[in-house]
PDB file of C-alpha atoms in Angstrom:
ATOM      1  CA  MET D 235     -37.956 -70.953 -45.755  1.00 92.00           C
ATOM      2  CA  VAL D 236     -36.451 -70.147 -42.377  1.00 95.00           C
ATOM      3  CA  HIS D 237     -35.112 -72.460 -39.701  1.00 97.00           C
ATOM      4  CA  ALA D 238     -34.772 -72.651 -35.841  1.00 96.00           C
ATOM      5  CA  LEU D 239     -33.794 -74.996 -33.150  1.00 97.00           C
ATOM      6  CA  ALA D 240     -36.334 -75.666 -30.310  1.00 98.00           C
ATOM      7  CA  PHE D 241     -35.276 -77.204 -27.059  1.00 98.00           C
ATOM      8  CA  VAL D 242     -37.707 -78.947 -24.743  1.00 98.00           C
ATOM      9  CA  LEU D 243     -36.946 -80.001 -21.102  1.00 98.00           C
ATOM     10  CA  ALA D 244     -39.458 -82.526 -19.833  1.00 98.00           C
ATOM     11  CA  PRO D 245     -39.710 -86.094 -18.362  1.00 97.00           C
ATOM     12  CA  ALA D 246     -38.535 -88.652 -20.957  1.00 97.00           C
ATOM     13  CA  ALA D 247     -42.023 -90.084 -21.571  1.00 96.00           C
ATOM     14  CA  ASP D 248     -43.397 -86.552 -22.461  1.00 96.00           C
ATOM     15  CA  LEU D 249     -40.917 -85.643 -25.181  1.00 97.00           C
ATOM     16  CA  PRO D 250     -42.597 -85.625 -28.634  1.00 96.00           C
ATOM     17  CA  GLY D 251     -41.059 -87.240 -31.704  1.00 93.00           C
ATOM     18  CA  ASP D 252     -40.825 -86.156 -35.276  1.00 93.00           C
ATOM     19  CA  GLN D 253     -43.547 -84.001 -36.821  1.00 92.00           C
ATOM     20  CA  ALA D 254     -44.647 -82.587 -33.476  1.00 95.00           C
ATOM     21  CA  SER D 255     -46.696 -79.480 -33.546  1.00 95.00           C
ATOM     22  CA  TRP D 256     -45.744 -76.258 -31.676  1.00 96.00           C
ATOM     23  CA  ASP D 257     -48.572 -76.981 -29.202  1.00 96.00           C
ATOM     24  CA  GLN D 258     -47.169 -80.445 -28.471  1.00 97.00           C
ATOM     25  CA  LEU D 259     -43.725 -78.944 -27.820  1.00 97.00           C
ATOM     26  CA  VAL D 260     -45.303 -76.253 -25.478  1.00 97.00           C
ATOM     27  CA  GLN D 261     -47.335 -78.809 -23.560  1.00 97.00           C
ATOM     28  CA  ALA D 262     -44.209 -80.972 -23.029  1.00 97.00           C
ATOM     29  CA  GLN D 263     -42.230 -77.931 -21.883  1.00 97.00           C
ATOM     30  CA  LYS D 264     -44.870 -77.138 -19.241  1.00 96.00           C
ATOM     31  CA  ARG D 265     -43.892 -80.477 -17.536  1.00 95.00           C
ATOM     32  CA  GLY D 266     -40.223 -79.380 -17.258  1.00 95.00           C
ATOM     33  CA  LEU D 267     -39.385 -75.953 -15.889  1.00 95.00           C
ATOM     34  CA  ARG D 268     -41.985 -75.187 -13.223  1.00 96.00           C
ATOM     35  CA  SER D 269     -40.298 -72.849 -10.789  1.00 97.00           C
ATOM     36  CA  GLY D 270     -37.423 -70.327 -10.583  1.00 96.00           C
ATOM     37  CA  VAL D 271     -36.007 -67.380  -8.743  1.00 95.00           C
ATOM     38  CA  ALA D 272     -35.951 -63.802  -9.808  1.00 96.00           C
ATOM     39  CA  LEU D 273     -32.501 -62.473  -8.811  1.00 94.00           C
ATOM     40  CA  ARG D 274     -31.158 -58.880  -8.730  1.00 95.00           C
ATOM     41  CA  LEU D 275     -27.734 -57.666  -7.557  1.00 94.00           C
ATOM     42  CA  CYS D 276     -26.518 -54.107  -6.967  1.00 94.00           C
ATOM     43  CA  SER D 277     -23.893 -52.191  -5.025  1.00 93.00           C
ATOM     44  CA  ALA D 278     -25.072 -51.334  -1.517  1.00 93.00           C
ATOM     45  CA  PRO D 279     -25.615 -47.509  -1.177  1.00 91.00           C
ATOM     46  CA  ALA D 280     -23.057 -45.915   1.142  1.00 90.00           C
ATOM     47  CA  THR D 281     -25.895 -44.955   3.485  1.00 89.00           C
ATOM     48  CA  CYS D 282     -27.184 -48.521   3.703  1.00 91.00           C
ATOM     49  CA  SER D 283     -26.618 -50.248   7.028  1.00 92.00           C
ATOM     50  CA  ASP D 284     -25.343 -53.847   7.202  1.00 90.00           C
ATOM     51  CA  ASN D 285     -28.344 -54.555   9.322  1.00 94.00           C
ATOM     52  CA  LEU D 286     -31.067 -54.982   6.625  1.00 96.00           C
ATOM     53  CA  HIS D 287     -33.926 -55.134   9.154  1.00 94.00           C
ATOM     54  CA  VAL D 288     -33.171 -51.438   9.863  1.00 93.00           C
ATOM     55  CA  GLU D 289     -33.288 -50.649   6.092  1.00 93.00           C
ATOM     56  CA  VAL D 290     -36.586 -52.489   5.771  1.00 93.00           C
ATOM     57  CA  ASP D 291     -38.037 -50.440   8.625  1.00 93.00           C
ATOM     58  CA  ARG D 292     -36.761 -47.221   6.911  1.00 90.00           C
ATOM     59  CA  GLY D 293     -38.534 -48.306   3.702  1.00 90.00           C
ATOM     60  CA  LEU D 294     -35.293 -48.451   1.648  1.00 90.00           C
ATOM     61  CA  LEU D 295     -35.865 -52.099   0.662  1.00 94.00           C
ATOM     62  CA  GLN D 296     -39.090 -53.113  -0.956  1.00 93.00           C
ATOM     63  CA  ALA D 297     -40.634 -56.554  -1.710  1.00 95.00           C
ATOM     64  CA  SER D 298     -41.003 -55.423  -5.337  1.00 94.00           C
ATOM     65  CA  GLY D 299     -37.232 -55.351  -5.706  1.00 94.00           C
ATOM     66  CA  ASP D 300     -36.975 -51.671  -6.687  1.00 94.00           C
ATOM     67  CA  LEU D 301     -33.412 -50.302  -6.955  1.00 93.00           C
ATOM     68  CA  PRO D 302     -32.719 -49.052  -3.448  1.00 91.00           C
ATOM     69  CA  GLY D 303     -31.733 -45.457  -2.584  1.00 83.00           C
ATOM     70  CA  THR D 304     -28.649 -44.143  -4.421  1.00 83.00           C
ATOM     71  CA  ALA D 305     -27.649 -47.463  -5.959  1.00 85.00           C
ATOM     72  CA  SER D 306     -26.842 -46.685  -9.595  1.00 84.00           C
ATOM     73  CA  GLN D 307     -27.716 -49.883 -11.505  1.00 90.00           C
ATOM     74  CA  TRP D 308     -28.298 -53.570 -11.417  1.00 92.00           C
ATOM     75  CA  TYR D 309     -25.272 -55.818 -11.924  1.00 90.00           C
ATOM     76  CA  CYS D 310     -27.713 -58.646 -12.529  1.00 90.00           C
ATOM     77  CA  ASP D 311     -31.468 -58.658 -13.145  1.00 94.00           C
ATOM     78  CA  CYS D 312     -32.625 -62.140 -14.294  1.00 93.00           C
ATOM     79  CA  LEU D 313     -34.875 -65.130 -13.728  1.00 95.00           C
ATOM     80  CA  VAL D 314     -32.996 -68.370 -13.069  1.00 94.00           C
ATOM     81  CA  PRO D 315     -35.297 -71.416 -13.614  1.00 96.00           C
ATOM     82  CA  HIS D 316     -34.850 -74.517 -11.400  1.00 96.00           C
ATOM     83  CA  PHE D 317     -33.294 -76.975 -13.715  1.00 96.00           C
ATOM     84  CA  ASP D 318     -33.808 -80.438 -12.249  1.00 95.00           C
ATOM     85  CA  VAL D 319     -30.756 -81.841 -14.074  1.00 96.00           C
ATOM     86  CA  HIS D 320     -31.037 -85.359 -12.578  1.00 95.00           C
ATOM     87  CA  SER D 321     -34.656 -86.018 -13.719  1.00 96.00           C
ATOM     88  CA  LEU D 322     -35.336 -83.996 -16.880  1.00 98.00           C
ATOM     89  CA  TRP D 323     -34.560 -85.056 -20.424  1.00 98.00           C
ATOM     90  CA  MET D 324     -33.574 -82.706 -23.237  1.00 98.00           C
ATOM     91  CA  GLY D 325     -35.299 -82.895 -26.580  1.00 98.00           C
ATOM     92  CA  VAL D 326     -33.800 -80.946 -29.539  1.00 98.00           C
ATOM     93  CA  TYR D 327     -36.010 -80.216 -32.530  1.00 98.00           C
ATOM     94  CA  ALA D 328     -35.165 -78.709 -35.917  1.00 98.00           C
ATOM     95  CA  ILE D 329     -38.149 -76.701 -37.069  1.00 97.00           C
ATOM     96  CA  SER D 330     -38.559 -75.000 -40.428  1.00 96.00           C
ATOM     97  CA  GLY D 331     -41.230 -73.153 -42.373  1.00 95.00           C
ATOM     98  CA  THR D 332     -42.360 -69.698 -43.387  1.00 93.00           C
ATOM     99  CA  ALA D 333     -41.242 -66.449 -41.705  1.00 91.00           C
ATOM    100  CA  LEU D 334     -44.005 -64.770 -39.781  1.00 88.00           C
ATOM    101  CA  GLU D 335     -45.003 -61.282 -40.859  1.00 78.00           C
ATOM    102  CA  PRO D 336     -45.288 -59.344 -38.626  1.00 73.00           C
ATOM    103  CA  ALA D 337     -42.804 -60.851 -36.202  1.00 70.00           C
ATOM    104  CA  ALA D 338     -43.693 -63.959 -34.096  1.00 66.00           C
ATOM    105  CA  PRO D 339     -46.312 -63.370 -31.378  1.00 67.00           C
ATOM    106  CA  MET D 340     -45.044 -63.273 -27.813  1.00 72.00           C
ATOM    107  CA  PHE D 341     -46.362 -66.733 -26.972  1.00 78.00           C
ATOM    108  CA  GLY D 342     -46.390 -68.264 -30.439  1.00 84.00           C
ATOM    109  CA  PRO D 343     -43.940 -70.239 -32.450  1.00 91.00           C
ATOM    110  CA  PRO D 344     -40.920 -68.324 -33.984  1.00 92.00           C
ATOM    111  CA  LEU D 345     -42.108 -69.282 -37.500  1.00 91.00           C
ATOM    112  CA  GLU D 346     -45.009 -70.910 -39.291  1.00 92.00           C
ATOM    113  CA  ILE D 347     -43.895 -74.516 -38.855  1.00 93.00           C
ATOM    114  CA  THR D 348     -44.122 -76.848 -41.846  1.00 95.00           C
ATOM    115  CA  ARG D 349     -41.612 -79.376 -40.680  1.00 95.00           C
ATOM    116  CA  CYS D 350     -40.369 -80.616 -37.277  1.00 97.00           C
ATOM    117  CA  GLN D 351     -37.576 -83.123 -36.852  1.00 97.00           C
ATOM    118  CA  CYS D 352     -36.422 -84.543 -33.485  1.00 98.00           C
ATOM    119  CA  LEU D 353     -32.634 -84.367 -33.620  1.00 98.00           C
ATOM    120  CA  ASP D 354     -31.810 -85.733 -30.197  1.00 98.00           C
ATOM    121  CA  ARG D 355     -33.390 -86.843 -26.904  1.00 97.00           C
ATOM    122  CA  PHE D 356     -31.242 -87.692 -23.875  1.00 98.00           C
ATOM    123  CA  PRO D 357     -30.993 -87.253 -20.069  1.00 98.00           C
ATOM    124  CA  LEU D 358     -29.893 -83.686 -19.232  1.00 98.00           C
ATOM    125  CA  GLN D 359     -27.401 -85.104 -16.740  1.00 97.00           C
ATOM    126  CA  ASP D 360     -25.504 -86.619 -19.748  1.00 97.00           C
ATOM    127  CA  ALA D 361     -24.777 -83.160 -21.158  1.00 97.00           C
ATOM    128  CA  GLY D 362     -21.323 -81.638 -20.871  1.00 96.00           C
ATOM    129  CA  ASN D 363     -20.655 -79.323 -17.906  1.00 96.00           C
ATOM    130  CA  GLU D 364     -19.134 -75.865 -17.649  1.00 94.00           C
ATOM    131  CA  THR D 365     -18.791 -73.490 -14.671  1.00 89.00           C
ATOM    132  CA  CYS D 366     -19.658 -69.797 -14.702  1.00 86.00           C
ATOM    133  CA  TRP D 367     -19.723 -66.952 -12.188  1.00 79.00           C
ATOM    134  CA  PHE D 368     -22.079 -63.948 -12.538  1.00 73.00           C
ATOM    135  CA  TYR D 369     -21.686 -62.483  -9.103  1.00 79.00           C
ATOM    136  CA  PRO D 370     -19.486 -59.328  -8.732  1.00 82.00           C
ATOM    137  CA  THR D 371     -15.805 -60.134  -8.078  1.00 81.00           C
ATOM    138  CA  ASP D 372     -14.571 -56.616  -7.206  1.00 88.00           C
ATOM    139  CA  SER D 373     -14.223 -55.859  -3.444  1.00 92.00           C
ATOM    140  CA  GLY D 374     -17.157 -54.047  -2.017  1.00 92.00           C
ATOM    141  CA  ARG D 375     -20.526 -54.252  -0.375  1.00 93.00           C
ATOM    142  CA  TYR D 376     -23.550 -55.557  -2.312  1.00 94.00           C
ATOM    143  CA  LEU D 377     -27.243 -56.269  -2.050  1.00 95.00           C
ATOM    144  CA  ARG D 378     -29.102 -59.198  -3.414  1.00 94.00           C
ATOM    145  CA  TRP D 379     -32.896 -59.426  -3.978  1.00 96.00           C
ATOM    146  CA  GLU D 380     -34.543 -62.820  -4.447  1.00 95.00           C
ATOM    147  CA  ASN D 381     -38.180 -63.757  -5.184  1.00 97.00           C
ATOM    148  CA  HIS D 382     -39.181 -67.316  -5.822  1.00 97.00           C
ATOM    149  CA  ARG D 383     -41.991 -67.972  -8.225  1.00 97.00           C
ATOM    150  CA  GLN D 384     -43.925 -70.668 -10.075  1.00 97.00           C
ATOM    151  CA  ILE D 385     -43.357 -70.374 -13.815  1.00 97.00           C
ATOM    152  CA  GLU D 386     -44.340 -71.607 -17.231  1.00 97.00           C
ATOM    153  CA  THR D 387     -41.901 -71.365 -20.103  1.00 97.00           C
ATOM    154  CA  LEU D 388     -42.048 -71.898 -23.863  1.00 97.00           C
ATOM    155  CA  PRO D 389     -39.621 -74.252 -25.586  1.00 97.00           C
ATOM    156  CA  GLY D 390     -36.063 -72.923 -25.530  1.00 97.00           C
ATOM    157  CA  LEU D 391     -34.627 -70.933 -28.427  1.00 96.00           C
ATOM    158  CA  LEU D 392     -31.160 -69.681 -29.130  1.00 96.00           C
ATOM    159  CA  ALA D 393     -30.863 -66.121 -27.695  1.00 93.00           C
ATOM    160  CA  ASP D 394     -30.399 -63.047 -30.013  1.00 88.00           C
ATOM    161  CA  GLN D 395     -31.041 -64.983 -33.360  1.00 86.00           C
ATOM    162  CA  PRO D 396     -33.481 -67.804 -32.834  1.00 90.00           C
ATOM    163  CA  VAL D 397     -34.637 -67.855 -36.512  1.00 93.00           C
ATOM    164  CA  GLN D 398     -32.010 -68.154 -39.275  1.00 93.00           C
ATOM    165  CA  ALA D 399     -31.959 -68.486 -43.039  1.00 95.00           C
ATOM    166  CA  GLU D 400     -29.980 -71.720 -42.882  1.00 95.00           C
ATOM    167  CA  PRO D 401     -30.325 -74.700 -40.582  1.00 95.00           C
ATOM    168  CA  THR D 402     -28.323 -74.334 -37.357  1.00 93.00           C
ATOM    169  CA  PRO D 403     -25.707 -77.076 -36.881  1.00 95.00           C
ATOM    170  CA  TYR D 404     -26.355 -79.309 -33.881  1.00 97.00           C
ATOM    171  CA  SER D 405     -24.291 -81.847 -31.969  1.00 97.00           C
ATOM    172  CA  ARG D 406     -24.841 -83.185 -28.459  1.00 97.00           C
ATOM    173  CA  GLU D 407     -21.175 -82.405 -27.605  1.00 97.00           C
ATOM    174  CA  ALA D 408     -21.796 -78.697 -28.138  1.00 98.00           C
ATOM    175  CA  LEU D 409     -24.631 -78.561 -25.610  1.00 98.00           C
ATOM    176  CA  HIS D 410     -23.398 -77.647 -22.082  1.00 98.00           C
ATOM    177  CA  VAL D 411     -25.046 -77.224 -18.660  1.00 97.00           C
ATOM    178  CA  LEU D 412     -23.741 -74.092 -16.811  1.00 95.00           C
ATOM    179  CA  TRP D 413     -23.080 -74.494 -13.055  1.00 93.00           C
ATOM    180  CA  SER D 414     -22.403 -71.745 -10.535  1.00 86.00           C
ATOM    181  CA  LEU D 415     -21.839 -71.645  -6.705  1.00 72.00           C
ATOM    182  CA  MET D 416     -24.274 -68.688  -6.591  1.00 68.00           C
ATOM    183  CA  ALA D 417     -21.768 -67.050  -4.144  1.00 59.00           C
ATOM    184  CA  ASP D 418     -23.013 -68.489  -0.845  1.00 60.00           C
ATOM    185  CA  ASP D 419     -24.356 -71.909  -1.985  1.00 61.00           C
ATOM    186  CA  ARG D 420     -22.696 -74.993  -0.583  1.00 63.00           C
ATOM    187  CA  PHE D 421     -23.407 -76.859  -3.806  1.00 68.00           C
ATOM    188  CA  LEU D 422     -23.255 -76.065  -7.524  1.00 81.00           C
ATOM    189  CA  THR D 423     -26.541 -74.789  -9.032  1.00 87.00           C
ATOM    190  CA  CYS D 424     -27.480 -75.147 -12.696  1.00 92.00           C
ATOM    191  CA  VAL D 425     -28.036 -71.628 -13.969  1.00 92.00           C
ATOM    192  CA  GLY D 426     -28.430 -72.163 -17.765  1.00 95.00           C
ATOM    193  CA  ILE D 427     -27.746 -74.211 -20.812  1.00 97.00           C
ATOM    194  CA  THR D 428     -25.742 -73.248 -23.916  1.00 97.00           C
ATOM    195  CA  LEU D 429     -25.232 -74.662 -27.435  1.00 97.00           C
ATOM    196  CA  ALA D 430     -21.871 -73.936 -29.014  1.00 96.00           C
ATOM    197  CA  GLY D 431     -21.377 -71.094 -26.525  1.00 94.00           C
ATOM    198  CA  LYS D 432     -24.805 -69.429 -27.340  1.00 96.00           C
ATOM    199  CA  ARG D 433     -27.271 -69.167 -24.528  1.00 95.00           C
ATOM    200  CA  ILE D 434     -30.532 -70.955 -24.797  1.00 97.00           C
ATOM    201  CA  GLU D 435     -33.457 -68.704 -23.673  1.00 96.00           C
ATOM    202  CA  TRP D 436     -36.645 -70.040 -22.246  1.00 95.00           C
ATOM    203  CA  PRO D 437     -39.382 -67.464 -22.947  1.00 94.00           C
ATOM    204  CA  LEU D 438     -41.561 -66.882 -19.987  1.00 94.00           C
ATOM    205  CA  GLN D 439     -45.276 -67.599 -20.566  1.00 93.00           C
ATOM    206  CA  GLY D 440     -46.481 -67.033 -17.068  1.00 93.00           C
ATOM    207  CA  ALA D 441     -45.249 -66.511 -13.550  1.00 95.00           C
ATOM    208  CA  LYS D 442     -46.781 -66.507 -10.012  1.00 96.00           C
ATOM    209  CA  PRO D 443     -44.481 -64.698  -7.565  1.00 96.00           C
ATOM    210  CA  GLU D 444     -44.316 -65.569  -3.924  1.00 96.00           C
ATOM    211  CA  PRO D 445     -45.774 -62.673  -1.776  1.00 96.00           C
ATOM    212  CA  PHE D 446     -42.471 -61.927  -0.172  1.00 96.00           C
ATOM    213  CA  ALA D 447     -38.833 -61.369  -1.193  1.00 97.00           C
ATOM    214  CA  THR D 448     -35.475 -61.796   0.576  1.00 97.00           C
ATOM    215  CA  TRP D 449     -32.803 -59.080   0.645  1.00 96.00           C
ATOM    216  CA  THR D 450     -29.288 -60.045   1.509  1.00 95.00           C
ATOM    217  CA  ALA D 451     -26.249 -57.815   2.244  1.00 94.00           C
ATOM    218  CA  PHE D 452     -22.872 -59.321   1.408  1.00 92.00           C
ATOM    219  CA  ALA D 453     -19.296 -58.245   1.027  1.00 92.00           C
ATOM    220  CA  VAL D 454     -16.753 -59.340  -1.486  1.00 89.00           C
ATOM    221  CA  ASN D 455     -13.026 -59.264  -0.756  1.00 88.00           C
ATOM    222  CA  ASP D 456     -10.912 -60.099  -3.821  1.00 83.00           C
ATOM    223  CA  GLN D 457      -7.830 -60.508  -1.632  1.00 83.00           C
ATOM    224  CA  ASP D 458      -9.431 -63.251   0.569  1.00 76.00           C
ATOM    225  CA  ASP D 459      -9.479 -66.918  -0.271  1.00 69.00           C
ATOM    226  CA  GLU D 460     -13.131 -67.159   0.756  1.00 69.00           C
ATOM    227  CA  GLY D 461     -14.011 -63.945  -0.969  1.00 74.00           C
ATOM    228  CA  PHE D 462     -17.682 -63.814   0.012  1.00 82.00           C
ATOM    229  CA  THR D 463     -19.208 -62.902   3.400  1.00 88.00           C
ATOM    230  CA  GLU D 464     -22.873 -62.568   4.170  1.00 89.00           C
ATOM    231  CA  LEU D 465     -23.631 -59.679   6.387  1.00 92.00           C
ATOM    232  CA  SER D 466     -27.329 -59.885   7.023  1.00 95.00           C
ATOM    233  CA  SER D 467     -30.660 -60.763   5.405  1.00 95.00           C
ATOM    234  CA  ALA D 468     -34.265 -59.802   5.731  1.00 96.00           C
ATOM    235  CA  VAL D 469     -37.578 -61.000   4.428  1.00 96.00           C
ATOM    236  CA  VAL D 470     -39.920 -58.314   3.095  1.00 96.00           C
ATOM    237  CA  PHE D 471     -43.672 -59.012   2.483  1.00 94.00           C
ATOM    238  CA  SER D 472     -45.730 -57.322  -0.186  1.00 88.00           C
ATOM    239  CA  PRO D 473     -47.827 -54.495   1.169  1.00 81.00           C
ATOM    240  CA  ASP D 474     -51.111 -56.564   0.890  1.00 68.00           C
ATOM    241  CA  GLN D 475     -49.646 -59.503   2.779  1.00 56.00           C
ATOM    242  CA  PRO D 476     -49.536 -60.070   6.538  1.00 48.00           C
ATOM    243  CA  ALA D 477     -46.122 -59.931   8.290  1.00 47.00           C
ATOM    244  CA  ASN D 478     -46.408 -63.649   9.228  1.00 41.00           C
ATOM    245  CA  PRO D 479     -47.289 -66.119   6.487  1.00 38.00           C
TER     246      PRO D 479
END
């Protein structure tokens, strides 16, 4: 027998109780995380102007978010769901059963469930809080690509090792909401949730991207109290979309 913890974000009335099926957990999760933003960060190529409208006209910056020009790598390439901390509830479920052979399907349960126990249900805003920072902190010029999208996710699982031979310990005090200023935000944004320092991953079941993306050029000065300066931004539409929505 193997074990896993499953995490569901949904309105309180939609959270299942004990002996819920995987499908019930999935349907509840669909009512929780519904949108997010795909985010990529890289160093600005030396040939990139601070006026991004010029770079869009040159074809350097694409709506698809391809790595521009001579930029060597992404510092960050992720999807950040919109966590509505003030309205969603967290449900934590201990599931156990038989290991799947071959490995679990992409959109299926992590194991063949024979038992599901609801360990906890509480307002997400009651979770502990931690701050984090995943923007570059070294001085330099950078580019950010953002594309908003509608999403559907599966119940959350612990990243790296969701299924284990022994039950995973759980306590509400070990669950934390991560907050970041996202560099130029005026207010903190929830960017993830952890349990005992391990990231909870929300497998993506489907996504509908907006037909445009936003590129932003910014500078970081590690000697300045402010640190972050936005230089310019430009909206780029997909090739099959008109220039004006």
